[in-house]
Coordinates of N, CA, C and O in Angstrom, one line a residue:
M29 N 66.1 161.5 58.4 CA 66.4 160.4 59.2 C 67.8 160.7 59.7 O 68.6 161.1 59.1
Q30 N 68.1 160.2 61.0 CA 69.3 160.2 61.6 C 70.1 159.1 61.5 O 69.4 157.8 61.7
N31 N 71.4 159.2 61.5 CA 72.1 158.1 61.4 C 72.9 158.1 62.8 O 73.7 158.8 63.2
I32 N 72.5 157.1 63.6 CA 73.2 157.0 64.9 C 74.0 155.9 65.1 O 73.8 154.7 64.9
V33 N 75.4 156.0 65.5 CA 76.2 155.0 65.8 C 76.8 155.2 67.2 O 77.2 156.2 67.4
A34 N 76.6 154.0 68.0 CA 77.3 154.0 69.6 C 76.8 155.3 70.2 O 77.5 155.7 71.0
G35 N 75.6 155.6 69.9 CA 74.8 156.7 70.6 C 75.3 158.0 70.3 O 74.7 159.1 70.9
R36 N 75.9 158.1 69.2 CA 76.3 159.5 68.5 C 75.7 159.7 67.3 O 75.5 158.7 66.4
I37 N 75.2 160.9 66.9 CA 74.5 161.3 65.6 C 75.8 161.5 64.5 O 76.5 162.5 64.8
A38 N 75.7 160.8 63.5 CA 76.8 161.2 62.3 C 76.1 162.2 61.4 O 74.9 162.1 61.1
A39 N 77.0 163.2 61.2 CA 76.4 164.3 60.4 C 76.7 164.1 58.9 O 76.2 164.8 58.2
S40 N 77.5 163.1 58.7 CA 77.8 162.8 57.2 C 78.2 161.3 56.8 O 78.2 160.6 58.1
T41 N 78.0 160.8 55.9 CA 78.4 159.4 55.6 C 79.9 159.1 55.9 O 79.9 158.1 56.6
T42 N 80.6 159.8 55.8 CA 82.1 159.7 56.3 C 82.2 159.4 57.8 O 82.7 158.7 58.3
E43 N 81.4 160.3 58.5 CA 81.5 160.4 60.0 C 80.7 158.9 60.5 O 81.2 158.5 61.4
F44 N 79.6 158.7 59.6 CA 79.1 157.6 59.9 C 79.8 156.3 60.0 O 80.0 155.6 60.9
I45 N 80.5 156.2 58.8 CA 81.6 155.1 58.7 C 82.7 155.1 59.8 O 83.0 154.2 60.3
E46 N 83.2 156.2 60.2 CA 84.2 156.3 61.0 C 83.8 156.1 62.5 O 84.6 155.5 63.1
L47 N 82.6 156.5 62.8 CA 82.0 155.9 64.0 C 81.8 154.5 64.1 O 82.1 153.8 65.1
A48 N 81.3 154.0 63.0 CA 81.2 152.6 63.1 C 82.4 151.8 63.2 O 82.5 150.6 63.8
L49 N 83.5 152.1 62.4 CA 84.8 151.4 62.4 C 85.5 151.9 63.8 O 86.4 151.1 64.1
G50 N 85.3 153.1 64.3 CA 86.1 153.6 65.4 C 87.6 154.1 65.0 O 88.3 154.3 65.6
T51 N 87.8 154.3 63.7 CA 89.0 154.7 63.2 C 88.7 155.8 62.0 O 87.7 155.7 61.3
P52 N 89.4 156.8 61.8 CA 89.3 157.6 60.5 C 89.4 157.0 59.4 O 90.4 156.0 59.4
L53 N 88.9 157.3 58.3 CA 89.0 156.7 57.0 C 90.3 156.9 56.5 O 91.1 156.1 55.7
D54 N 90.9 158.1 56.8 CA 92.1 158.7 56.2 C 93.3 157.8 56.7 O 94.4 157.4 56.0
L55 N 93.1 156.9 57.9 CA 94.2 156.1 58.3 C 94.2 154.8 57.2 O 95.3 154.5 57.0
W56 N 93.1 154.4 56.8 CA 93.2 153.3 55.8 C 93.3 153.8 54.4 O 93.9 153.0 53.5
L57 N 92.7 154.8 54.0 CA 92.8 155.3 52.6 C 94.0 156.2 52.2 O 94.3 156.3 51.1
G58 N 94.5 156.8 53.3 CA 95.6 157.9 53.0 C 95.1 159.1 52.7 O 93.9 159.4 52.6
V59 N 96.0 160.1 52.5 CA 95.8 161.5 52.3 C 96.5 161.9 51.2 O 97.7 161.6 51.1
E60 N 95.8 162.7 50.3 CA 96.6 163.0 49.1 C 97.6 164.1 49.4 O 97.6 165.0 50.3
G61 N 98.8 163.9 48.9 CA 100.2 164.5 49.1 C 100.7 164.2 50.4 O 101.6 165.0 50.7
E62 N 100.6 163.0 50.9 CA 101.1 162.8 52.3 C 102.7 162.4 51.7 O 103.0 161.8 50.8
S63 N 103.5 162.7 52.7 CA 105.0 162.1 52.6 C 105.3 161.0 52.8 O 104.2 160.1 53.3
E64 N 106.4 160.4 52.2 CA 106.8 158.9 52.6 C 106.7 158.7 54.2 O 106.2 157.6 54.6
M65 N 107.1 159.6 55.0 CA 107.2 159.6 56.4 C 105.8 159.3 56.9 O 105.4 158.7 57.7
E66 N 104.8 160.3 56.6 CA 103.5 160.2 57.1 C 102.9 158.9 56.6 O 102.2 158.4 57.6
R67 N 103.2 158.6 55.4 CA 102.6 157.3 54.8 C 103.2 156.1 55.7 O 102.4 155.1 56.1
A68 N 104.5 156.1 56.2 CA 104.9 154.9 57.0 C 104.3 154.9 58.3 O 104.0 153.9 59.0
A69 N 104.0 156.0 59.0 CA 103.5 156.2 60.3 C 102.1 155.8 60.2 O 101.7 155.1 61.0
R70 N 101.4 156.2 59.1 CA 99.9 155.8 59.0 C 99.9 154.3 58.8 O 99.2 153.5 59.3
M71 N 100.6 153.6 58.1 CA 100.8 152.1 57.9 C 101.1 151.4 59.2 O 100.5 150.3 59.4
D72 N 102.2 152.1 59.9 CA 102.3 151.3 61.2 C 101.3 151.6 62.1 O 100.9 150.4 62.9
A73 N 100.5 152.5 62.2 CA 99.4 152.7 63.1 C 98.1 151.6 62.5 O 97.5 150.9 63.4
A74 N 98.1 151.5 61.4 CA 97.0 150.6 60.8 C 97.6 149.2 61.1 O 96.6 148.3 61.5
R75 N 98.9 148.7 61.0 CA 99.3 147.5 61.3 C 99.1 147.2 62.8 O 98.7 146.1 63.3
D76 N 99.1 148.1 63.7 CA 98.9 148.1 65.0 C 97.7 147.7 65.6 O 97.2 146.8 66.2
I77 N 96.7 148.4 64.9 CA 95.2 148.3 65.2 C 94.9 146.9 64.5 O 94.2 146.2 65.3
L78 N 95.3 146.5 63.5 CA 95.0 145.0 62.9 C 95.6 144.0 63.9 O 94.9 143.0 64.1
A79 N 96.6 144.2 64.4 CA 97.3 143.4 65.3 C 96.6 143.1 66.7 O 96.5 142.1 67.2
D80 N 96.0 144.3 67.1 CA 95.3 144.4 68.5 C 93.7 143.9 68.2 O 93.3 143.4 69.0
N81 N 93.3 143.9 66.9 CA 92.0 143.5 66.7 C 91.8 142.7 65.6 O 91.6 143.0 64.4
P82 N 92.1 141.4 65.7 CA 92.2 140.4 64.6 C 90.8 140.3 63.7 O 90.8 140.0 62.7
D83 N 89.8 140.7 64.5 CA 88.3 140.8 64.0 C 87.9 141.9 63.1 O 87.0 142.0 62.6
F84 N 88.9 142.8 63.0 CA 88.7 144.2 62.5 C 88.3 144.1 60.8 O 87.4 144.6 60.7
P85 N 89.0 143.2 60.2 CA 88.5 143.1 58.7 C 87.1 142.5 58.5 O 86.3 143.0 57.7
D86 N 86.7 141.6 59.5 CA 85.2 141.2 59.5 C 84.2 142.3 59.9 O 83.2 142.5 59.2
C87 N 84.5 143.1 60.7 CA 83.7 144.2 61.1 C 83.5 145.2 59.9 O 82.7 145.8 59.6
V88 N 84.8 145.6 59.2 CA 84.8 146.3 58.1 C 83.9 145.9 57.0 O 83.1 146.7 56.4
S89 N 83.9 144.7 56.8 CA 83.2 144.0 55.8 C 81.6 144.1 56.1 O 80.8 144.5 55.3
A90 N 81.4 143.9 57.3 CA 80.0 144.0 57.8 C 79.4 145.5 57.7 O 78.4 146.0 57.1
V91 N 80.4 146.5 58.1 CA 80.0 148.0 58.0 C 79.8 148.4 56.5 O 78.7 148.8 56.1
A92 N 80.7 147.7 55.7 CA 80.6 148.0 54.2 C 79.3 147.5 53.6 O 78.5 148.1 52.8
A93 N 78.9 146.3 53.9 CA 77.7 145.6 53.4 C 76.7 146.2 54.1 O 75.5 146.5 53.3
Q94 N 76.5 146.8 55.2 CA 75.3 147.6 55.7 C 75.2 148.9 55.0 O 74.1 149.3 54.7
A95 N 76.2 149.5 54.6 CA 76.3 150.9 54.0 C 75.7 150.5 52.7 O 74.8 151.2 52.1
I96 N 76.1 149.5 52.0 CA 75.6 149.2 50.6 C 74.3 148.9 50.6 O 73.5 149.5 50.0
E97 N 73.8 148.0 51.5 CA 72.4 147.9 51.6 C 71.6 149.0 51.7 O 70.4 149.1 51.3
A98 N 71.9 149.9 52.7 CA 71.2 151.1 53.1 C 71.0 152.1 51.9 O 70.3 152.7 51.7
H99 N 72.3 152.4 51.2 CA 72.4 153.3 50.3 C 72.3 152.9 48.8 O 72.0 153.7 47.9
A100 N 72.3 151.6 48.5 CA 72.2 151.2 47.2 C 71.5 149.8 47.1 O 72.3 148.7 46.7
P101 N 70.4 149.8 47.5 CA 69.7 148.4 47.8 C 69.5 147.8 46.4 O 69.5 146.6 46.2
E102 N 69.5 148.5 45.2 CA 69.4 148.1 43.9 C 70.6 147.1 43.6 O 70.3 146.2 42.7
L103 N 71.6 147.3 44.2 CA 72.7 146.3 44.0 C 72.3 144.7 44.5 O 73.1 143.8 43.9
F104 N 71.5 144.8 45.5 CA 71.0 143.4 45.8 C 69.8 142.9 45.1 O 69.5 141.7 45.5
N105 N 69.4 143.6 44.1 CA 68.2 143.0 43.3 C 68.8 142.2 42.3 O 69.0 142.6 41.0
V106 N 68.9 141.1 42.5 CA 69.6 140.2 41.6 C 68.6 139.0 41.1 O 67.8 138.5 41.9
V107 N 68.7 138.8 39.8 CA 67.8 137.7 39.1 C 68.7 136.7 38.9 O 69.7 136.9 38.2
P108 N 68.3 135.4 39.1 CA 69.2 134.3 38.6 C 69.3 134.2 37.2 O 68.3 134.5 36.4
L109 N 70.4 134.1 36.7 CA 70.6 134.0 35.2 C 69.8 132.8 34.6 O 69.2 133.0 33.4
S110 N 69.6 131.8 35.0 CA 68.8 130.8 34.5 C 67.3 131.2 34.2 O 66.9 130.9 33.1
R111 N 66.8 132.0 35.0 CA 65.4 132.5 34.8 C 65.3 133.4 33.5 O 64.6 133.2 32.7
A112 N 66.4 134.4 33.6 CA 66.4 135.3 32.6 C 66.6 134.7 31.3 O 65.9 135.0 30.2
V113 N 67.5 133.7 31.1 CA 67.8 133.1 29.8 C 66.6 132.3 29.5 O 66.3 132.4 28.3
A114 N 65.8 131.5 30.3 CA 64.8 130.8 29.9 C 63.5 131.8 29.6 O 62.9 131.5 28.5
R115 N 63.6 133.0 30.2 CA 62.4 133.9 29.6 C 62.8 134.5 28.2 O 61.9 134.5 27.4
R116 N 64.0 134.6 27.9 CA 64.5 135.4 26.9 C 64.2 134.1 25.6 O 63.7 134.6 24.6
S117 N 64.5 133.0 25.9 CA 64.5 131.8 24.9 C 63.0 131.6 24.6 O 62.6 131.4 23.4
R118 N 62.0 131.8 25.5 CA 60.6 131.6 25.3 C 60.2 132.9 24.3 O 59.4 132.6 23.4
T119 N 60.5 133.9 24.7 CA 60.2 135.2 23.8 C 60.8 135.0 22.4 O 60.1 135.3 21.6
V120 N 61.9 134.5 22.4 CA 62.4 134.5 21.0 C 61.6 133.4 20.3 O 61.3 133.5 19.0
R121 N 61.3 132.3 20.8 CA 60.5 131.1 20.3 C 59.1 131.7 19.7 O 58.8 131.3 18.6
K122 N 58.5 132.5 20.5 CA 57.4 133.1 20.2 C 57.4 134.0 19.0 O 56.5 134.0 18.1
A123 N 58.4 134.9 19.0 CA 58.6 135.8 17.9 C 58.9 134.9 16.6 O 58.3 135.5 15.7
V124 N 59.7 133.9 16.6 CA 59.9 133.2 15.4 C 58.7 132.4 14.8 O 58.5 132.4 13.8
A125 N 57.9 131.9 15.9 CA 56.7 131.2 15.5 C 55.7 132.0 14.7 O 55.4 132.4 14.0

């Protein structure tokens, strides 16, 4: 299966996220061993992007939700607690009786 974003084929999960966001992940996450000057420059660039694109955090949230849904659907298999508790109490009552 191919991952296509904006007409381009992503070769990896990281590339898929970068294409979807339009920015490299390193800009937001940093790079191991970066100097204070590199960090300051990276943070300035991130602030500029956020200032120019006030909807960017919402877009990031949407991309993250889509990635989770696509790659970890079991995270969305939620059973309401009230049903689980009701089932368990019926099972306990049957076992006691």
